[in-house]
Amino acid sequence: MKAESSRGEWSSKIGFILAAAGSAIGLGSIWRFPYITGQSGGAVFVLVYLFLVFTIGISLMMAEIVIGKKGRLNAVGSFRRLGGKHWGLVGWIGVIAAFVILSYYGVIGGWTMAYVLKSFTGLISTSGSGEVAKIFEAFISDGKQMLFYQGLFMAATVIVVFRGVSGGIERLCTFCMPALFILMILLIGRALTLPGAMEGVVFFLKPDFSKLSGEVVLSAMGQAFFSLSLGIGAMVIYGSYLPDKTDIPKASLQICFLTFMISLMAGLIIFPSLFAFGMEPGAGAGLTFITLPVVFAKMPGGVLWAASFFVLFFFAALTSSVSLLEVVVSYMIDSLGWDRKKATILLGVLISVVGIPSALSQGAVTINVFGVSFLDAADFFASNLLMPAGGFLTAVFIGWVAYSAGFDGITGGGAVPFRHKKLWMFILRFIAPVCILVIFIAGLKW
Ligand code: TRP
């Protein structure tokens, strides 16, 4: 379906929810959430994350979608249209953040593709957790493989974005997300029945408040932004393709709920298994990739389970990377008048090149920034700094500047009832900006 401005429009309401949930659910829930939880002391982190998702997270998601719906342009354009020229800056922060995130997102996305193949070549038949970890180490320190799979993943992303928003993205989500959901439920069943699994459940769900710190809260905020695709205008874009009469609060609640569920499920697979196999929760970025193969090895027909899981994991990552590339591409199309194909290919190549140091920083070459790998540094910069900064400005924007557009957009000009309008505005005006600032200060004080 085409709108008059030749921007696409969602062919159905479910199409929008699937695409927005597809953007949200990805590496953030299945790769990043478990490993950051493991490093941040477990359940306390989960609790803070839960709280942030359903207060600030959901409010900001509604704000972003409304900005897109009222602005009808990409992030930079929509902010400008509703608030004046200098507000385009918020969109700019988003474009830069999307660029940085995608540069390393492509690396991890490549891992999911590689693991589809590795499922068939010995990864699953070696049952020892030590061996699986060794295979992983060898893989990530092999520069050639890193670059090859990163390139492959980025190529896949480019192809989907190439085909435009409602064609490519909607179709991809319709089958994969329900399938992923079902497969993960089966995996939870397997993980929870391993001997020693309960210890992992306790680590993941029973908070130890002595582990609470400014740093943990900052990581939880970063994870909330990352997993919900907030703070960089990605949801602005999806909102800009939205027909007028949409229940944005309901859609946002569904997206937040789904994302939280998938994260929770990933944790319920990974932590019980980890403890059952005597592995380390703080193992870092490889956590998902060194734990799951051991679980699959304990299942009859493990190779097929593994391959199916990594295929779906890859698609989940792809629907997210697509939304990241779309942030950058749509800006070039809307404001510089570039052709979609040209913009997509050019930016896809550029972002891949910028991602090379991240790809190589996992063991092939030592590239450290502030004592962490290049990839971790890029992730910290984008997730814990740029995204919350974008979120802060978005909250202030709808809370204090474009609030009448906000009210109007959230109710579809009065067509959709919304009972919590005041609460929403209160969160955007006071709670979100103050919390983000305080968390910044508390978390960055090293
Ligand atoms: N939310 C995605 C994930 O969890 C990543 C992502 C996609 C994203 N688009 C985004 C993060 C926009 C921030 C902003 O994997």
CSV table of C-alpha atoms and ligand atoms in Angstrom, one decimal:
chain,number,residue,atom,x,y,z
A,1,MET,CA,0.0,0.0,0.0
A,2,LYS,CA,1.3,3.5,-0.8
A,3,ALA,CA,0.6,6.7,1.0
A,4,GLU,CA,0.4,9.9,-1.1
A,5,SER,CA,3.9,11.0,-0.2
A,6,SER,CA,5.1,7.7,-1.7
A,7,ARG,CA,6.1,6.6,1.8
A,8,GLY,CA,5.0,3.0,2.5
A,9,GLU,CA,2.3,2.2,5.0
A,10,TRP,CA,1.7,-0.9,7.1
A,11,SER,CA,-0.7,-3.2,5.4
A,12,SER,CA,-2.3,-4.1,8.7
A,13,LYS,CA,-2.1,-3.3,12.4
A,14,ILE,CA,-0.5,-6.6,13.1
A,15,GLY,CA,2.1,-5.8,10.5
A,16,PHE,CA,3.2,-2.8,12.5
A,17,ILE,CA,3.3,-4.7,15.8
A,18,LEU,CA,5.3,-7.5,14.2
A,19,ALA,CA,7.7,-5.1,12.7
A,20,ALA,CA,8.2,-3.1,15.8
A,21,ALA,CA,8.5,-6.2,17.9
A,22,GLY,CA,10.8,-7.6,15.3
A,23,SER,CA,13.0,-4.5,15.7
A,24,ALA,CA,13.0,-4.8,19.5
A,25,ILE,CA,13.5,-8.6,19.8
A,26,GLY,CA,16.9,-9.6,18.6
A,27,LEU,CA,20.4,-9.9,19.8
A,28,GLY,CA,19.5,-7.6,22.6
A,29,SER,CA,17.2,-10.1,24.3
A,30,ILE,CA,19.0,-13.4,23.4
A,31,TRP,CA,22.6,-12.4,23.3
A,32,ARG,CA,23.1,-9.1,25.3
A,33,PHE,CA,20.5,-9.6,28.1
A,34,PRO,CA,21.9,-12.9,29.4
A,35,TYR,CA,25.5,-11.8,29.3
A,36,ILE,CA,25.0,-8.4,30.9
A,37,THR,CA,22.8,-10.1,33.5
A,38,GLY,CA,25.6,-12.6,34.2
A,39,GLN,CA,28.1,-9.8,34.6
A,40,SER,CA,25.8,-7.6,36.7
A,41,GLY,CA,25.0,-10.0,39.5
A,42,GLY,CA,21.9,-11.7,38.2
A,43,ALA,CA,18.4,-11.1,39.6
A,44,VAL,CA,18.9,-7.5,40.9
A,45,PHE,CA,19.8,-6.5,37.4
A,46,VAL,CA,16.7,-8.3,36.0
A,47,LEU,CA,14.5,-6.5,38.5
A,48,VAL,CA,15.8,-3.0,37.7
A,49,TYR,CA,15.5,-3.8,34.0
A,50,LEU,CA,11.9,-5.0,34.4
A,51,PHE,CA,11.1,-1.8,36.3
A,52,LEU,CA,12.7,0.5,33.7
A,53,VAL,CA,11.0,-1.3,30.8
A,54,PHE,CA,7.5,-0.8,32.1
A,55,THR,CA,8.0,2.8,33.3
A,56,ILE,CA,10.4,4.8,31.2
A,57,GLY,CA,10.7,2.3,28.4
A,58,ILE,CA,7.1,2.0,27.5
A,59,SER,CA,6.5,5.8,27.9
A,60,LEU,CA,9.4,6.6,25.6
A,61,MET,CA,8.3,4.0,23.1
A,62,MET,CA,4.8,5.7,22.9
A,63,ALA,CA,6.5,9.1,22.6
A,64,GLU,CA,8.7,7.9,19.7
A,65,ILE,CA,5.8,6.3,17.8
A,66,VAL,CA,3.7,9.4,18.3
A,67,ILE,CA,6.5,11.7,17.0
A,68,GLY,CA,6.7,9.5,13.8
A,69,LYS,CA,2.9,9.4,13.4
A,70,LYS,CA,2.6,13.1,13.7
A,71,GLY,CA,5.8,14.0,11.9
A,72,ARG,CA,5.4,11.5,9.0
A,73,LEU,CA,9.1,11.6,8.4
A,74,ASN,CA,12.3,10.0,9.6
A,75,ALA,CA,13.5,10.9,13.0
A,76,VAL,CA,15.4,14.1,12.0
A,77,GLY,CA,12.6,15.3,9.9
A,78,SER,CA,9.8,14.5,12.3
A,79,PHE,CA,11.5,16.2,15.2
A,80,ARG,CA,12.1,19.3,13.1
A,81,ARG,CA,8.5,19.4,11.8
A,82,LEU,CA,7.1,19.2,15.3
A,83,GLY,CA,9.6,21.3,17.2
A,84,GLY,CA,11.6,23.5,14.9
A,85,LYS,CA,15.0,23.2,13.3
A,86,HIS,CA,17.3,22.6,16.2
A,87,TRP,CA,15.3,19.6,17.4
A,88,GLY,CA,16.6,17.8,14.4
A,89,LEU,CA,19.7,17.3,16.6
A,90,VAL,CA,17.9,14.5,18.5
A,91,GLY,CA,17.4,12.7,15.2
A,92,TRP,CA,21.0,13.2,14.4
A,93,ILE,CA,22.1,11.6,17.7
A,94,GLY,CA,20.0,8.7,16.6
A,95,VAL,CA,21.5,8.4,13.2
A,96,ILE,CA,25.0,8.4,14.7
A,97,ALA,CA,23.9,5.8,17.3
A,98,ALA,CA,22.3,3.6,14.7
A,99,PHE,CA,25.5,3.7,12.7
A,100,VAL,CA,27.6,2.7,15.6
A,101,ILE,CA,25.3,0.0,16.9
A,102,LEU,CA,24.9,-1.6,13.5
A,103,SER,CA,28.7,-1.6,13.1
A,104,TYR,CA,29.1,-4.2,15.8
A,105,TYR,CA,25.6,-5.7,15.6
A,106,GLY,CA,26.6,-7.1,12.2
A,107,VAL,CA,29.5,-8.9,13.9
A,108,ILE,CA,27.3,-10.7,16.4
A,109,GLY,CA,24.7,-11.2,13.8
A,110,GLY,CA,27.4,-13.0,11.8
A,111,TRP,CA,28.0,-15.3,14.7
A,112,THR,CA,24.4,-16.5,14.5
A,113,MET,CA,24.9,-17.4,10.9
A,114,ALA,CA,28.2,-19.1,11.5
A,115,TYR,CA,26.5,-21.2,14.3
A,116,VAL,CA,23.9,-22.5,11.9
A,117,LEU,CA,26.7,-24.1,9.9
A,118,LYS,CA,28.7,-25.1,12.9
A,119,SER,CA,25.7,-27.0,14.3
A,120,PHE,CA,26.4,-29.5,11.6
A,121,THR,CA,30.1,-29.7,11.9
A,122,GLY,CA,31.0,-31.0,15.3
A,123,LEU,CA,29.8,-28.2,17.6
A,124,ILE,CA,26.9,-30.3,19.0
A,125,SER,CA,28.6,-33.7,19.1
A,126,THR,CA,31.4,-32.5,21.4
A,127,SER,CA,29.4,-32.6,24.6
A,128,GLY,CA,31.9,-31.1,27.0
A,129,SER,CA,31.4,-27.5,27.9
A,130,GLY,CA,35.1,-26.9,27.9
A,131,GLU,CA,35.3,-28.0,24.3
A,132,VAL,CA,32.4,-25.9,23.2
A,133,ALA,CA,34.1,-22.9,24.8
A,134,LYS,CA,37.3,-23.8,22.9
A,135,ILE,CA,35.5,-23.9,19.6
A,136,PHE,CA,34.0,-20.5,20.3
A,137,GLU,CA,37.4,-19.0,21.2
A,138,ALA,CA,39.0,-20.4,18.1
A,139,PHE,CA,36.1,-19.0,16.0
A,140,ILE,CA,36.2,-15.5,17.4
A,141,SER,CA,39.9,-15.2,17.1
A,142,ASP,CA,39.9,-16.1,13.5
A,143,GLY,CA,39.8,-12.8,11.8
A,144,LYS,CA,38.9,-14.2,8.3
A,145,GLN,CA,35.8,-16.0,9.6
A,146,MET,CA,34.8,-12.9,11.6
A,147,LEU,CA,34.9,-10.6,8.6
A,148,PHE,CA,33.3,-13.2,6.3
A,149,TYR,CA,30.3,-13.7,8.5
A,150,GLN,CA,30.0,-10.0,9.4
A,151,GLY,CA,29.9,-9.3,5.7
A,152,LEU,CA,27.4,-12.0,5.0
A,153,PHE,CA,25.1,-10.7,7.7
A,154,MET,CA,25.4,-7.1,6.5
A,155,ALA,CA,24.6,-8.2,3.0
A,156,ALA,CA,21.4,-9.9,4.2
A,157,THR,CA,20.5,-6.7,6.1
A,158,VAL,CA,21.0,-4.6,3.0
A,159,ILE,CA,18.9,-6.9,0.8
A,160,VAL,CA,15.9,-6.7,3.2
A,161,VAL,CA,16.1,-2.9,3.5
A,162,PHE,CA,16.5,-2.7,-0.2
A,163,ARG,CA,13.0,-4.0,-0.7
A,164,GLY,CA,11.4,-1.4,1.4
A,165,VAL,CA,9.6,-1.3,4.7
A,166,SER,CA,6.3,-3.2,4.4
A,167,GLY,CA,7.4,-5.8,1.9
A,168,GLY,CA,10.6,-7.1,3.4
A,169,ILE,CA,10.2,-6.6,7.1
A,170,GLU,CA,6.6,-7.6,7.7
A,171,ARG,CA,6.9,-10.9,5.9
A,172,LEU,CA,10.0,-11.8,7.7
A,173,CYS,CA,8.5,-11.4,11.1
A,174,THR,CA,5.2,-13.2,10.5
A,175,PHE,CA,6.7,-16.7,10.6
A,176,CYS,CA,9.9,-16.4,12.5
A,177,MET,CA,8.8,-14.8,15.8
A,178,PRO,CA,6.1,-17.4,16.7
A,179,ALA,CA,8.5,-20.2,15.7
A,180,LEU,CA,11.2,-18.8,17.9
A,181,PHE,CA,8.8,-18.5,20.8
A,182,ILE,CA,7.8,-22.1,20.6
A,183,LEU,CA,11.3,-23.4,20.2
A,184,MET,CA,12.4,-21.4,23.2
A,185,ILE,CA,9.6,-22.8,25.4
A,186,LEU,CA,10.9,-26.3,24.5
A,187,LEU,CA,14.4,-25.3,25.4
A,188,ILE,CA,13.3,-23.9,28.8
A,189,GLY,CA,11.8,-27.3,29.5
A,190,ARG,CA,15.1,-29.0,28.7
A,191,ALA,CA,17.2,-26.6,30.7
A,192,LEU,CA,15.0,-26.6,33.8
A,193,THR,CA,15.1,-30.4,34.0
A,194,LEU,CA,18.9,-30.6,34.0
A,195,PRO,CA,20.4,-31.7,37.3
A,196,GLY,CA,21.5,-28.6,39.3
A,197,ALA,CA,19.4,-26.2,37.2
A,198,MET,CA,17.7,-24.6,40.2
A,199,GLU,CA,20.8,-22.8,41.3
A,200,GLY,CA,20.7,-21.0,38.0
A,201,VAL,CA,17.0,-20.1,38.5
A,202,VAL,CA,18.0,-18.6,41.9
A,203,PHE,CA,20.8,-16.6,40.4
A,204,PHE,CA,18.5,-15.3,37.7
A,205,LEU,CA,15.3,-14.6,39.7
A,206,LYS,CA,16.2,-14.2,43.4
A,207,PRO,CA,17.6,-10.7,43.9
A,208,ASP,CA,20.7,-10.2,46.1
A,209,PHE,CA,20.4,-6.5,46.9
A,210,SER,CA,24.0,-6.2,48.1
A,211,LYS,CA,24.9,-6.4,44.4
A,212,LEU,CA,23.0,-3.2,43.5
A,213,SER,CA,25.2,-0.3,42.4
A,214,GLY,CA,25.1,2.7,40.1
A,215,GLU,CA,26.9,0.7,37.5
A,216,VAL,CA,24.3,-2.1,37.6
A,217,VAL,CA,21.5,0.4,37.2
A,218,LEU,CA,23.2,2.2,34.3
A,219,SER,CA,23.7,-1.2,32.6
A,220,ALA,CA,20.0,-2.0,33.1
A,221,MET,CA,19.0,1.3,31.6
A,222,GLY,CA,21.3,0.7,28.6
A,223,GLN,CA,19.8,-2.7,28.2
A,224,ALA,CA,16.3,-1.3,28.4
A,225,PHE,CA,17.1,1.2,25.6
A,226,PHE,CA,18.9,-1.4,23.5
A,227,SER,CA,16.4,-4.1,23.8
A,228,LEU,CA,13.4,-1.9,23.1
A,229,SER,CA,15.1,-0.1,20.2
A,230,LEU,CA,14.7,3.2,21.9
A,231,GLY,CA,16.5,6.6,21.9
A,232,ILE,CA,17.6,6.7,18.3
A,233,GLY,CA,14.4,7.3,16.4
A,234,ALA,CA,13.9,3.7,15.2
A,235,MET,CA,10.3,3.7,16.5
A,236,VAL,CA,9.8,7.2,15.1
A,237,ILE,CA,10.2,5.6,11.7
A,238,TYR,CA,7.9,2.7,12.3
A,239,GLY,CA,5.3,5.2,13.7
A,240,SER,CA,5.6,7.3,10.6
A,241,TYR,CA,4.2,4.5,8.5
A,242,LEU,CA,1.3,4.1,10.9
A,243,PRO,CA,-2.3,4.7,9.8
A,244,ASP,CA,-4.1,7.4,11.9
A,245,LYS,CA,-6.3,5.4,14.1
A,246,THR,CA,-4.0,3.1,16.0
A,247,ASP,CA,-4.0,2.4,19.7
A,248,ILE,CA,-0.4,3.3,20.3
A,249,PRO,CA,-0.4,2.6,24.1
A,250,LYS,CA,-1.8,-0.9,23.5
A,251,ALA,CA,0.7,-1.6,20.8
A,252,SER,CA,3.6,-0.3,22.9
A,253,LEU,CA,2.5,-2.4,25.8
A,254,GLN,CA,2.4,-5.5,23.6
A,255,ILE,CA,5.9,-4.8,22.2
A,256,CYS,CA,7.4,-4.2,25.6
A,257,PHE,CA,5.8,-7.3,27.0
A,258,LEU,CA,7.0,-9.5,24.1
A,259,THR,CA,10.5,-8.2,24.4
A,260,PHE,CA,10.6,-8.7,28.1
A,261,MET,CA,9.2,-12.2,27.7
A,262,ILE,CA,11.8,-13.3,25.2
A,263,SER,CA,14.6,-11.9,27.4
A,264,LEU,CA,13.1,-13.7,30.4
A,265,MET,CA,12.9,-16.9,28.4
A,266,ALA,CA,16.5,-16.6,27.2
A,267,GLY,CA,17.5,-16.2,30.8
A,268,LEU,CA,15.5,-19.3,31.8
A,269,ILE,CA,17.3,-21.3,29.2
A,270,ILE,CA,20.8,-20.0,29.8
A,271,PHE,CA,21.2,-19.6,33.6
A,272,PRO,CA,19.9,-23.0,34.6
A,273,SER,CA,22.1,-24.7,32.0
A,274,LEU,CA,25.1,-22.7,33.0
A,275,PHE,CA,24.9,-23.7,36.6
A,276,ALA,CA,24.1,-27.3,35.7
A,277,PHE,CA,27.3,-27.5,33.6
A,278,GLY,CA,29.4,-25.6,36.2
A,279,MET,CA,30.1,-22.7,33.9
A,280,GLU,CA,30.7,-19.0,34.7
A,281,PRO,CA,27.8,-16.5,34.5
A,282,GLY,CA,30.2,-13.6,34.0
A,283,ALA,CA,31.8,-15.2,30.9
A,284,GLY,CA,31.0,-12.1,28.8
A,285,ALA,CA,29.9,-11.7,25.2
A,286,GLY,CA,30.2,-15.3,24.3
A,287,LEU,CA,27.8,-16.5,27.0
A,288,THR,CA,24.8,-17.5,24.8
A,289,PHE,CA,27.2,-19.1,22.2
A,290,ILE,CA,29.1,-21.3,24.7
A,291,THR,CA,26.0,-22.3,26.7
A,292,LEU,CA,23.4,-23.3,24.2
A,293,PRO,CA,25.4,-25.8,22.2
A,294,VAL,CA,25.9,-27.8,25.4
A,295,VAL,CA,22.2,-27.8,26.0
A,296,PHE,CA,21.5,-29.0,22.5
A,297,ALA,CA,24.0,-31.7,22.9
A,298,LYS,CA,21.9,-33.0,25.8
A,299,MET,CA,18.8,-33.4,23.5
A,300,PRO,CA,18.0,-36.2,21.2
A,301,GLY,CA,18.5,-34.9,17.6
A,302,GLY,CA,20.5,-32.0,19.1
A,303,VAL,CA,22.0,-31.0,15.7
A,304,LEU,CA,18.6,-30.3,14.3
A,305,TRP,CA,17.4,-28.4,17.3
A,306,ALA,CA,20.6,-26.3,17.3
A,307,ALA,CA,20.4,-25.6,13.6
A,308,SER,CA,16.7,-24.6,13.8
A,309,PHE,CA,17.4,-22.4,16.8
A,310,PHE,CA,20.3,-20.5,15.2
A,311,VAL,CA,18.3,-20.0,12.1
A,312,LEU,CA,15.5,-18.4,14.0
A,313,PHE,CA,18.0,-16.4,16.2
A,314,PHE,CA,19.6,-15.2,12.9
A,315,PHE,CA,16.2,-14.0,11.7
A,316,ALA,CA,15.5,-12.3,15.0
A,317,ALA,CA,18.8,-10.5,14.6
A,318,LEU,CA,18.1,-9.6,11.0
A,319,THR,CA,14.7,-8.0,11.7
A,320,SER,CA,16.6,-5.8,14.2
A,321,SER,CA,19.5,-4.9,12.1
A,322,VAL,CA,17.1,-4.0,9.4
A,323,SER,CA,15.5,-1.4,11.7
A,324,LEU,CA,18.9,0.0,12.5
A,325,LEU,CA,19.9,0.4,8.9
A,326,GLU,CA,16.5,1.9,8.1
A,327,VAL,CA,17.2,4.7,10.6
A,328,VAL,CA,20.3,5.8,8.7
A,329,VAL,CA,18.9,5.0,5.2
A,330,SER,CA,15.6,6.8,5.6
A,331,TYR,CA,17.4,9.9,6.7
A,332,MET,CA,19.4,10.0,3.5
A,333,ILE,CA,16.3,9.3,1.4
A,334,ASP,CA,14.1,11.9,3.1
A,335,SER,CA,16.5,14.7,3.5
A,336,LEU,CA,19.2,14.3,0.9
A,337,GLY,CA,16.9,12.9,-1.7
A,338,TRP,CA,19.0,9.8,-2.2
A,339,ASP,CA,17.6,6.9,-4.1
A,340,ARG,CA,16.7,4.0,-1.7
A,341,LYS,CA,18.9,1.4,-3.4
A,342,LYS,CA,21.9,3.7,-3.6
A,343,ALA,CA,21.6,4.8,0.0
A,344,THR,CA,21.2,1.2,1.3
A,345,ILE,CA,24.2,-0.2,-0.5
A,346,LEU,CA,26.5,2.7,0.2
A,347,LEU,CA,25.6,2.9,3.9
A,348,GLY,CA,25.7,-0.9,4.3
A,349,VAL,CA,29.2,-1.0,3.0
A,350,LEU,CA,30.3,2.0,5.0
A,351,ILE,CA,28.9,0.6,8.3
A,352,SER,CA,30.5,-2.7,7.6
A,353,VAL,CA,33.9,-1.1,7.2
A,354,VAL,CA,33.4,0.8,10.4
A,355,GLY,CA,32.6,-2.5,12.1
A,356,ILE,CA,35.9,-4.1,11.0
A,357,PRO,CA,37.8,-3.2,14.2
A,358,SER,CA,34.9,-4.6,16.3
A,359,ALA,CA,35.0,-7.8,14.3
A,360,LEU,CA,38.7,-8.2,14.8
A,361,SER,CA,38.7,-7.1,18.5
A,362,GLN,CA,37.4,-10.4,19.8
A,363,GLY,CA,40.7,-12.2,19.7
A,364,ALA,CA,42.1,-11.8,16.2
A,365,VAL,CA,43.9,-8.5,17.1
A,366,THR,CA,44.1,-6.7,20.4
A,367,ILE,CA,42.2,-3.5,20.0
A,368,ASN,CA,41.4,-2.1,23.4
A,369,VAL,CA,39.7,1.2,24.2
A,370,PHE,CA,39.6,2.2,27.9
A,371,GLY,CA,40.6,-1.3,28.8
A,372,VAL,CA,37.8,-3.1,27.0
A,373,SER,CA,37.6,-4.5,23.5
A,374,PHE,CA,36.7,-2.2,20.7
A,375,LEU,CA,33.3,-3.9,20.4
A,376,ASP,CA,32.5,-3.5,24.0
A,377,ALA,CA,33.6,0.2,23.9
A,378,ALA,CA,31.4,0.9,20.9
A,379,ASP,CA,28.5,-0.9,22.7
A,380,PHE,CA,29.0,1.1,25.9
A,381,PHE,CA,29.2,4.3,24.0
A,382,ALA,CA,26.0,3.6,22.0
A,383,SER,CA,23.9,1.8,24.7
A,384,ASN,CA,24.8,3.6,27.9
A,385,LEU,CA,25.5,7.1,26.5
A,386,LEU,CA,24.0,7.9,23.1
A,387,MET,CA,20.7,6.0,23.5
A,388,PRO,CA,19.8,7.4,27.0
A,389,ALA,CA,20.8,10.9,25.8
A,390,GLY,CA,18.4,10.5,22.9
A,391,GLY,CA,15.8,9.2,25.2
A,392,PHE,CA,16.2,12.1,27.6
A,393,LEU,CA,15.7,14.6,24.8
A,394,THR,CA,12.8,12.6,23.4
A,395,ALA,CA,11.1,12.7,26.8
A,396,VAL,CA,11.7,16.5,27.2
A,397,PHE,CA,10.5,17.0,23.6
A,398,ILE,CA,7.1,15.4,24.0
A,399,GLY,CA,6.8,16.4,27.7
A,400,TRP,CA,7.6,20.1,27.3
A,401,VAL,CA,7.7,21.1,23.7
A,402,ALA,CA,5.4,19.2,21.4
A,403,TYR,CA,2.9,18.0,24.1
A,404,SER,CA,-0.2,19.0,22.2
A,405,ALA,CA,1.0,17.0,19.2
A,406,GLY,CA,1.7,14.2,21.7
A,407,PHE,CA,-1.8,14.2,23.2
A,408,ASP,CA,-3.4,14.5,19.8
A,409,GLY,CA,-1.3,11.7,18.3
A,410,ILE,CA,-1.7,9.3,21.2
A,411,THR,CA,-5.5,9.5,21.0
A,412,GLY,CA,-5.7,9.7,17.2
A,413,GLY,CA,-7.3,13.1,17.5
A,414,GLY,CA,-9.8,11.8,20.0
A,415,ALA,CA,-10.7,8.5,18.2
A,416,VAL,CA,-8.8,6.2,20.5
A,417,PRO,CA,-9.5,6.5,24.3
A,418,PHE,CA,-6.4,6.6,26.5
A,419,ARG,CA,-7.0,6.6,30.2
A,420,HIS,CA,-3.5,7.2,31.4
A,421,LYS,CA,-2.7,10.3,29.5
A,422,LYS,CA,-1.8,12.3,32.6
A,423,LEU,CA,0.5,9.5,34.0
A,424,TRP,CA,2.2,9.2,30.6
A,425,MET,CA,2.9,12.9,30.4
A,426,PHE,CA,4.0,13.0,34.1
A,427,ILE,CA,6.6,10.3,33.3
A,428,LEU,CA,7.8,12.1,30.2
A,429,ARG,CA,8.0,15.5,31.9
A,430,PHE,CA,9.6,14.5,35.2
A,431,ILE,CA,10.3,10.9,35.9
A,432,ALA,CA,12.1,10.0,32.7
A,433,PRO,CA,14.4,13.0,32.5
A,434,VAL,CA,15.3,13.0,36.2
A,435,CYS,CA,15.9,9.2,36.3
A,436,ILE,CA,18.0,9.2,33.2
A,437,LEU,CA,20.2,12.0,34.5
A,438,VAL,CA,20.5,10.5,38.0
A,439,ILE,CA,21.4,7.1,36.5
A,440,PHE,CA,24.0,8.7,34.3
A,441,ILE,CA,25.6,10.4,37.2
A,442,ALA,CA,25.5,7.4,39.4
A,443,GLY,CA,26.7,5.0,36.8
A,444,LEU,CA,29.5,7.0,35.3
A,445,LYS,CA,31.3,8.1,38.4
A,446,TRP,CA,34.2,5.7,38.1
B,1,TRP,N1,16.4,-3.9,19.9
B,1,TRP,C1,17.3,-4.6,19.1
B,1,TRP,C2,17.8,-5.8,19.8
B,1,TRP,O1,17.5,-6.0,20.9
B,1,TRP,C3,18.5,-3.8,18.5
B,1,TRP,C4,18.0,-2.6,17.8
B,1,TRP,C5,17.3,-2.6,16.7
B,1,TRP,C6,18.0,-1.3,18.3
B,1,TRP,N2,16.9,-1.3,16.4
B,1,TRP,C7,17.3,-0.5,17.3
B,1,TRP,C8,18.5,-0.7,19.4
B,1,TRP,C9,17.2,0.8,17.5
B,1,TRP,C10,18.3,0.6,19.6
B,1,TRP,C11,17.7,1.4,18.7
B,1,TRP,O2,18.5,-6.6,19.3
